[in-house]
CSV table of C-alpha atoms and ligand atoms in Angstrom, one decimal:
chain,number,residue,atom,x,y,z
A,1,MET,CA,-38.0,-78.4,-56.2
A,2,LYS,CA,-40.2,-77.6,-53.2
A,3,LEU,CA,-39.9,-74.7,-50.8
A,4,SER,CA,-41.3,-74.7,-47.2
A,5,PHE,CA,-40.6,-72.1,-44.5
A,6,GLU,CA,-41.3,-71.2,-40.9
A,7,ALA,CA,-41.3,-67.8,-39.2
A,8,VAL,CA,-39.6,-68.1,-35.7
A,9,THR,CA,-38.6,-65.7,-32.9
A,10,LEU,CA,-35.2,-66.4,-31.4
A,11,ASP,CA,-34.5,-65.3,-27.8
A,12,LEU,CA,-31.2,-63.5,-27.1
A,13,ALA,CA,-28.9,-64.5,-24.2
A,14,HIS,CA,-28.7,-60.8,-23.1
A,15,PRO,CA,-30.6,-57.7,-24.1
A,16,PHE,CA,-28.8,-56.3,-27.1
A,17,THR,CA,-28.5,-52.5,-27.1
A,18,LEU,CA,-27.3,-50.3,-30.0
A,19,ALA,CA,-27.1,-46.6,-30.4
A,20,THR,CA,-30.6,-46.6,-31.9
A,21,SER,CA,-32.5,-49.5,-30.5
A,22,SER,CA,-32.6,-52.3,-27.9
A,23,ARG,CA,-34.2,-55.8,-28.1
A,24,VAL,CA,-34.4,-59.2,-26.3
A,25,SER,CA,-35.4,-61.4,-29.3
A,26,THR,CA,-35.0,-61.4,-33.1
A,27,PRO,CA,-37.4,-62.5,-35.9
A,28,VAL,CA,-36.0,-65.0,-38.4
A,29,VAL,CA,-37.4,-67.2,-41.1
A,30,PHE,CA,-36.1,-70.7,-41.7
A,31,THR,CA,-36.5,-72.3,-45.1
A,32,ARG,CA,-36.1,-75.8,-46.6
A,33,VAL,CA,-35.8,-76.5,-50.3
A,34,GLU,CA,-36.3,-80.2,-51.1
A,35,CYS,CA,-35.4,-82.0,-54.3
A,36,ASP,CA,-34.7,-85.7,-55.2
A,37,GLY,CA,-34.5,-86.7,-51.6
A,38,LEU,CA,-32.1,-83.9,-50.6
A,39,THR,CA,-32.9,-81.0,-48.3
A,40,GLY,CA,-31.2,-77.6,-48.3
A,41,TYR,CA,-31.6,-75.4,-45.2
A,42,GLY,CA,-31.7,-71.6,-45.1
A,43,GLU,CA,-32.3,-68.7,-42.7
A,44,GLY,CA,-33.0,-65.0,-43.0
A,45,ALA,CA,-32.7,-62.8,-40.0
A,46,MET,CA,-34.7,-59.6,-39.9
A,47,PRO,CA,-33.4,-56.9,-37.5
A,48,PRO,CA,-36.0,-54.1,-37.3
A,49,TYR,CA,-33.8,-51.5,-39.0
A,50,LEU,CA,-34.0,-53.3,-42.4
A,51,GLY,CA,-37.7,-53.0,-42.5
A,52,GLU,CA,-38.6,-56.7,-42.9
A,53,SER,CA,-40.9,-58.6,-40.6
A,54,HIS,CA,-42.4,-62.1,-40.3
A,55,ALA,CA,-45.5,-60.8,-42.1
A,56,SER,CA,-43.5,-59.4,-45.1
A,57,ALA,CA,-41.2,-62.4,-45.3
A,58,VAL,CA,-44.1,-64.9,-45.3
A,59,ALA,CA,-46.0,-62.8,-47.9
A,60,PHE,CA,-42.9,-62.8,-50.2
A,61,LEU,CA,-42.1,-66.5,-49.7
A,62,GLN,CA,-45.6,-67.5,-50.5
A,63,ARG,CA,-45.1,-66.0,-54.0
A,64,ILE,CA,-42.2,-68.4,-54.8
A,65,ASP,CA,-42.9,-71.4,-56.9
A,66,LEU,CA,-39.9,-73.7,-57.5
A,67,ARG,CA,-41.8,-76.5,-59.1
A,68,GLY,CA,-40.3,-75.7,-62.5
A,69,PHE,CA,-36.7,-76.1,-61.3
A,70,SER,CA,-34.6,-79.2,-60.7
A,71,LEU,CA,-31.0,-80.0,-59.6
A,72,ALA,CA,-30.2,-79.7,-63.3
A,73,THR,CA,-31.1,-76.0,-63.3
A,74,ALA,CA,-28.1,-73.6,-62.9
A,75,LEU,CA,-28.1,-72.3,-59.3
A,76,ASP,CA,-27.7,-68.7,-60.4
A,77,ASP,CA,-30.9,-69.0,-62.5
A,78,VAL,CA,-33.0,-70.1,-59.6
A,79,VAL,CA,-31.6,-67.3,-57.3
A,80,SER,CA,-32.2,-64.8,-60.1
A,81,TYR,CA,-35.8,-65.9,-60.4
A,82,VAL,CA,-36.4,-65.4,-56.7
A,83,ASP,CA,-34.7,-62.0,-56.8
A,84,SER,CA,-36.9,-60.9,-59.8
A,85,LEU,CA,-40.2,-61.4,-57.9
A,86,ALA,CA,-40.0,-58.1,-56.0
A,87,ASP,CA,-37.6,-55.4,-54.9
A,88,GLY,CA,-36.4,-55.5,-51.3
A,89,HIS,CA,-37.2,-58.6,-49.1
A,90,CYS,CA,-33.4,-59.2,-48.8
A,91,ALA,CA,-33.6,-61.4,-45.6
A,92,ALA,CA,-36.4,-63.5,-47.1
A,93,LYS,CA,-34.4,-63.8,-50.4
A,94,ALA,CA,-31.3,-64.7,-48.4
A,95,ALA,CA,-33.2,-67.5,-46.6
A,96,VAL,CA,-34.1,-69.1,-50.0
A,97,ASP,CA,-30.6,-68.4,-51.6
A,98,ILE,CA,-28.9,-70.1,-48.6
A,99,ALA,CA,-31.2,-73.2,-48.9
A,100,LEU,CA,-30.6,-73.4,-52.6
A,101,HIS,CA,-26.8,-73.2,-52.1
A,102,ASP,CA,-27.0,-75.8,-49.4
A,103,LEU,CA,-29.0,-78.1,-51.7
A,104,HIS,CA,-26.5,-77.5,-54.5
A,105,GLY,CA,-23.5,-78.3,-52.3
A,106,LYS,CA,-25.3,-81.5,-51.1
A,107,ALA,CA,-26.0,-82.5,-54.7
A,108,CYS,CA,-22.3,-82.1,-55.5
A,109,GLY,CA,-21.2,-83.7,-52.2
A,110,ARG,CA,-19.0,-80.8,-51.4
A,111,ALA,CA,-18.8,-77.9,-48.9
A,112,LEU,CA,-19.4,-74.5,-50.6
A,113,HIS,CA,-16.0,-73.2,-49.6
A,114,ASP,CA,-14.5,-76.2,-51.3
A,115,LEU,CA,-16.6,-75.8,-54.4
A,116,TRP,CA,-15.5,-72.2,-54.6
A,117,GLY,CA,-11.8,-73.1,-54.2
A,118,LEU,CA,-11.4,-71.2,-50.9
A,119,ASP,CA,-8.8,-72.1,-48.2
A,120,ARG,CA,-10.2,-72.5,-44.7
A,121,SER,CA,-6.8,-71.5,-43.2
A,122,ALA,CA,-7.3,-68.0,-44.6
A,123,ILE,CA,-10.3,-67.3,-42.3
A,124,PRO,CA,-9.7,-64.3,-40.1
A,125,PHE,CA,-10.5,-64.1,-36.3
A,126,THR,CA,-14.1,-63.3,-35.6
A,127,SER,CA,-15.0,-60.5,-33.3
A,128,TYR,CA,-17.4,-61.0,-30.4
A,129,THR,CA,-19.9,-58.2,-29.9
A,130,ILE,CA,-20.7,-56.4,-26.7
A,131,GLY,CA,-23.8,-54.2,-26.9
A,132,ILE,CA,-24.1,-50.8,-25.2
A,133,CYS,CA,-24.1,-51.3,-21.4
A,134,ASP,CA,-22.6,-49.7,-18.3
A,135,PRO,CA,-18.8,-50.1,-17.6
A,136,ASP,CA,-19.3,-52.8,-14.9
A,137,THR,CA,-21.4,-55.0,-17.2
A,138,VAL,CA,-18.9,-54.5,-19.9
A,139,ARG,CA,-16.0,-55.7,-17.7
A,140,GLN,CA,-18.1,-58.7,-16.8
A,141,ARG,CA,-19.0,-59.6,-20.4
A,142,VAL,CA,-15.3,-59.2,-21.5
A,143,ARG,CA,-14.2,-61.6,-18.7
A,144,HIS,CA,-16.7,-64.1,-20.1
A,145,ALA,CA,-15.6,-63.6,-23.7
A,146,THR,CA,-12.7,-66.1,-23.5
A,147,GLY,CA,-11.8,-67.7,-26.7
A,148,PHE,CA,-12.1,-64.6,-28.8
A,149,ARG,CA,-9.1,-62.8,-30.3
A,150,MET,CA,-11.0,-59.6,-31.2
A,151,LEU,CA,-13.9,-57.8,-29.6
A,152,LYS,CA,-16.5,-55.5,-31.1
A,153,LEU,CA,-17.9,-52.7,-29.0
A,154,LYS,CA,-21.2,-51.0,-29.8
A,155,LEU,CA,-20.7,-47.3,-29.0
A,156,GLY,CA,-22.8,-44.2,-29.5
A,157,GLY,CA,-24.3,-44.3,-26.0
A,158,GLU,CA,-23.5,-42.2,-22.9
A,159,TYR,CA,-20.4,-44.1,-21.8
A,160,ASP,CA,-18.2,-44.5,-24.9
A,161,ARG,CA,-14.8,-43.7,-23.5
A,162,GLU,CA,-15.6,-45.3,-20.1
A,163,THR,CA,-16.6,-48.5,-22.0
A,164,VAL,CA,-13.3,-48.6,-23.9
A,165,SER,CA,-11.3,-47.9,-20.7
A,166,ALA,CA,-13.2,-50.6,-18.9
A,167,VAL,CA,-12.4,-53.1,-21.6
A,168,ARG,CA,-8.7,-52.1,-21.5
A,169,GLU,CA,-8.6,-52.8,-17.8
A,170,VAL,CA,-9.5,-56.5,-18.6
A,171,THR,CA,-7.9,-57.3,-21.9
A,172,ASP,CA,-5.5,-56.0,-24.6
A,173,VAL,CA,-7.1,-57.9,-27.5
A,174,PRO,CA,-7.7,-55.8,-30.7
A,175,LEU,CA,-11.0,-54.0,-30.6
A,176,CYS,CA,-13.3,-52.8,-33.3
A,177,VAL,CA,-16.1,-50.3,-32.8
A,178,ASP,CA,-19.6,-50.1,-34.2
A,179,VAL,CA,-21.4,-46.8,-33.8
A,180,ASN,CA,-24.5,-47.8,-35.8
A,181,GLN,CA,-24.9,-44.2,-37.1
A,182,GLY,CA,-25.0,-42.9,-33.5
A,183,TRP,CA,-22.7,-39.8,-33.9
A,184,THR,CA,-23.8,-36.7,-35.7
A,185,ASP,CA,-20.9,-34.1,-35.5
A,186,ARG,CA,-18.0,-34.9,-37.8
A,187,GLU,CA,-15.4,-32.9,-35.8
A,188,ARG,CA,-16.3,-34.7,-32.6
A,189,ALA,CA,-16.4,-38.0,-34.5
A,190,LEU,CA,-12.8,-37.4,-35.7
A,191,ASP,CA,-11.6,-36.6,-32.2
A,192,ALA,CA,-13.3,-39.8,-30.8
A,193,ILE,CA,-11.8,-42.0,-33.6
A,194,ALA,CA,-8.3,-40.6,-33.0
A,195,TRP,CA,-8.7,-41.5,-29.3
A,196,LEU,CA,-10.0,-44.9,-30.2
A,197,GLY,CA,-7.0,-45.5,-32.4
A,198,ASP,CA,-4.8,-44.8,-29.5
A,199,HIS,CA,-6.6,-47.5,-27.5
A,200,GLY,CA,-6.1,-50.3,-30.0
A,201,VAL,CA,-9.2,-49.9,-32.1
A,202,VAL,CA,-8.6,-51.4,-35.6
A,203,PHE,CA,-11.7,-50.0,-37.4
A,204,VAL,CA,-14.8,-48.0,-36.8
A,205,GLU,CA,-18.1,-49.0,-38.3
A,206,GLN,CA,-20.7,-46.6,-39.5
A,207,PRO,CA,-19.9,-43.6,-37.2
A,208,LEU,CA,-22.3,-41.2,-38.9
A,209,PRO,CA,-25.8,-41.6,-40.3
A,210,ALA,CA,-26.1,-43.4,-43.7
A,211,GLY,CA,-27.3,-40.1,-45.3
A,212,ALA,CA,-24.2,-38.2,-44.1
A,213,VAL,CA,-22.2,-39.1,-47.2
A,214,ASP,CA,-20.1,-36.0,-47.5
A,215,ASP,CA,-19.3,-35.9,-43.7
A,216,THR,CA,-18.3,-39.5,-43.8
A,217,ALA,CA,-16.0,-38.9,-46.8
A,218,TRP,CA,-14.5,-36.0,-44.9
A,219,LEU,CA,-13.9,-38.2,-41.9
A,220,ARG,CA,-12.3,-41.0,-43.9
A,221,GLU,CA,-9.9,-38.5,-45.5
A,222,ARG,CA,-8.6,-37.5,-42.1
A,223,SER,CA,-8.8,-40.7,-40.0
A,224,ARG,CA,-5.9,-43.1,-39.7
A,225,VAL,CA,-8.4,-45.7,-38.4
A,226,PRO,CA,-10.3,-47.4,-41.3
A,227,ILE,CA,-14.0,-46.4,-41.6
A,228,ILE,CA,-16.3,-49.2,-42.5
A,229,GLY,CA,-19.8,-48.8,-44.0
A,230,ASP,CA,-22.6,-51.0,-42.8
A,231,GLU,CA,-26.1,-49.3,-42.7
A,232,SER,CA,-24.9,-47.4,-45.9
A,233,ILE,CA,-24.2,-50.6,-47.8
A,234,ARG,CA,-26.9,-53.2,-48.7
A,235,ARG,CA,-26.5,-54.7,-52.2
A,236,LEU,CA,-24.1,-54.7,-55.1
A,237,PRO,CA,-24.9,-51.2,-56.6
A,238,ASP,CA,-23.9,-49.7,-53.2
A,239,ILE,CA,-20.3,-50.9,-53.5
A,240,ALA,CA,-19.0,-48.6,-56.3
A,241,ALA,CA,-20.4,-45.5,-54.5
A,242,ALA,CA,-18.7,-46.7,-51.2
A,243,ARG,CA,-15.3,-46.2,-52.8
A,244,ASP,CA,-15.3,-42.5,-52.3
A,245,VAL,CA,-16.8,-42.6,-48.8
A,246,PHE,CA,-15.4,-45.6,-46.8
A,247,THR,CA,-12.2,-47.6,-46.3
A,248,GLY,CA,-14.2,-50.8,-46.4
A,249,VAL,CA,-17.7,-52.4,-46.3
A,250,ASN,CA,-19.6,-54.7,-44.0
A,251,ILE,CA,-21.2,-57.4,-46.2
A,252,LYS,CA,-24.0,-59.5,-44.7
A,253,LEU,CA,-26.0,-62.3,-46.3
A,254,ALA,CA,-29.3,-60.9,-44.9
A,255,LYS,CA,-28.7,-57.5,-46.4
A,256,ALA,CA,-27.3,-58.7,-49.7
A,257,GLY,CA,-30.1,-61.3,-50.4
A,258,GLY,CA,-27.8,-64.3,-50.0
A,259,LEU,CA,-24.5,-65.9,-50.9
A,260,LEU,CA,-24.6,-65.3,-54.6
A,261,GLU,CA,-24.9,-61.5,-54.2
A,262,ALA,CA,-22.5,-61.4,-51.3
A,263,ARG,CA,-19.8,-63.1,-53.4
A,264,ARG,CA,-20.4,-60.6,-56.1
A,265,MET,CA,-20.2,-57.7,-53.6
A,266,ILE,CA,-16.9,-59.0,-52.3
A,267,GLU,CA,-15.5,-59.2,-55.8
A,268,ALA,CA,-16.7,-55.6,-56.5
A,269,ALA,CA,-15.3,-54.4,-53.2
A,270,ARG,CA,-11.9,-55.7,-54.2
A,271,ARG,CA,-12.1,-54.1,-57.7
A,272,ASN,CA,-12.8,-50.8,-56.0
A,273,GLY,CA,-10.0,-51.1,-53.5
A,274,LEU,CA,-12.3,-51.6,-50.5
A,275,ARG,CA,-11.5,-53.8,-47.5
A,276,VAL,CA,-14.1,-56.4,-46.6
A,277,LEU,CA,-15.7,-57.1,-43.2
A,278,LEU,CA,-18.0,-60.2,-43.4
A,279,GLY,CA,-20.8,-59.6,-40.9
A,280,CYS,CA,-24.0,-61.2,-39.7
A,281,MET,CA,-27.2,-60.5,-37.9
A,282,THR,CA,-28.2,-62.2,-34.6
A,283,GLU,CA,-29.1,-65.5,-36.2
A,284,SER,CA,-28.7,-69.2,-35.7
A,285,SER,CA,-25.8,-71.5,-36.8
A,286,CYS,CA,-27.7,-72.0,-40.1
A,287,GLY,CA,-27.1,-68.5,-41.4
A,288,ILE,CA,-23.7,-68.3,-39.7
A,289,SER,CA,-22.5,-71.5,-41.3
A,290,ALA,CA,-23.5,-70.2,-44.7
A,291,ALA,CA,-21.6,-66.9,-44.1
A,292,SER,CA,-18.6,-68.8,-42.8
A,293,GLN,CA,-18.2,-70.4,-46.2
A,294,LEU,CA,-17.2,-67.0,-47.6
A,295,ALA,CA,-15.0,-66.1,-44.6
A,296,PRO,CA,-11.7,-66.9,-46.4
A,297,LEU,CA,-12.4,-63.9,-48.7
A,298,ALA,CA,-12.7,-61.4,-45.8
A,299,ASP,CA,-10.2,-59.2,-44.1
A,300,TRP,CA,-12.2,-59.3,-40.9
A,301,ALA,CA,-15.1,-61.5,-39.7
A,302,ASP,CA,-17.9,-60.7,-37.3
A,303,LEU,CA,-19.7,-64.0,-37.2
A,304,ASP,CA,-20.7,-64.3,-33.6
A,305,GLY,CA,-24.5,-64.0,-34.2
A,306,ALA,CA,-25.3,-67.6,-33.0
A,307,LEU,CA,-23.3,-67.1,-29.9
A,308,LEU,CA,-25.6,-64.2,-28.8
A,309,LEU,CA,-28.7,-66.5,-28.7
A,310,ALA,CA,-30.2,-68.1,-25.6
A,311,ALA,CA,-30.6,-71.4,-27.6
A,312,ASP,CA,-29.3,-72.2,-31.1
A,313,PRO,CA,-31.7,-74.3,-33.2
A,314,PHE,CA,-28.9,-75.4,-35.6
A,315,CYS,CA,-25.4,-76.8,-35.3
A,316,GLY,CA,-22.7,-76.2,-37.8
A,317,ALA,CA,-19.8,-73.8,-37.9
A,318,GLN,CA,-17.8,-73.7,-34.7
A,319,LEU,CA,-15.5,-71.3,-32.9
A,320,VAL,CA,-12.0,-72.8,-33.1
A,321,ASP,CA,-9.0,-70.7,-31.8
A,322,GLY,CA,-10.9,-67.5,-32.2
A,323,ARG,CA,-12.2,-68.2,-35.8
A,324,VAL,CA,-15.7,-69.3,-36.8
A,325,MET,CA,-14.8,-72.3,-39.0
A,326,PRO,CA,-17.3,-74.0,-41.4
A,327,THR,CA,-17.5,-77.7,-41.2
A,328,THR,CA,-16.4,-79.8,-44.1
A,329,ALA,CA,-19.8,-81.3,-44.6
A,330,PRO,CA,-21.5,-80.7,-48.0
A,331,GLY,CA,-23.4,-77.5,-48.6
A,332,ILE,CA,-23.4,-74.9,-45.8
A,333,GLY,CA,-22.4,-77.6,-43.3
A,334,ALA,CA,-25.3,-77.0,-40.9
A,335,TRP,CA,-28.2,-79.1,-39.7
A,336,PRO,CA,-31.2,-78.7,-37.3
A,337,ARG,CA,-30.5,-79.9,-33.7
B,1,LIG,MG1,-22.7,-52.7,-37.9
């Protein structure tokens, strides 16, 4: 097997503003793993809050030597080798894990969801994300978001209630809300969440900072709206601890280190009675197609990352009746444009 990679900056269609940051582009790394005439494609997106960069990803990927592996090697063994090289580097690891899964699927001639025995008809609607902006811009974005059966609003800015009211003037689709750790007072957060519940919000993601464990548990205890952990949850060991704090967890390939770990996290979440949101970064249809293979296992999907780009360098999973559906092509079902 041979690994190659390229660090790329993807431009966003609109500036993307969260409670803690704003950006107009996103760094990703694209990978290829080649073996016996087949090519697997992968991607790892590196939003600033996870601490990875082009430089760290390239330094990590240069350490990987796949020459000793072949299509006869168990996929889990190759992924474990990559994971064992260093702690962290989850987006870079995800880029390799996805390419290895794509290669494996192609060698078997089957889509990953098919290999895993998953039913595409169980895939939930995906939400479409609207970053923090003023109420007029929100109305405009919502009017353009036709084809979505659920919207995700980023809150934690100055106009939270005005934003929700502006959306409700335009549409009555279910909403979910992501605060990205933007609130600090648990009593005010509880009031805000009750108000959001009255306005058709089906869950609230990471209302308080990741370190505010006791306050988040207090909030979940009192909230009738599910509270989902995102920044608090990265890899498998975080799942058991989430049981006492959150209603559910947001699992993303770029945080987990790829498909193998994400599948294990979903299984662990179910064992611990947690609901599952399958999320993404702002990334191309390469990473999104990989994540969509797992979507039948999720309660909610937030796989709109490729739709937020100015130009998508891959094709693959498509929005069909409000759901991001994987293709039936072998592997992750994505290919470069
Ligand atoms: Mg989030």
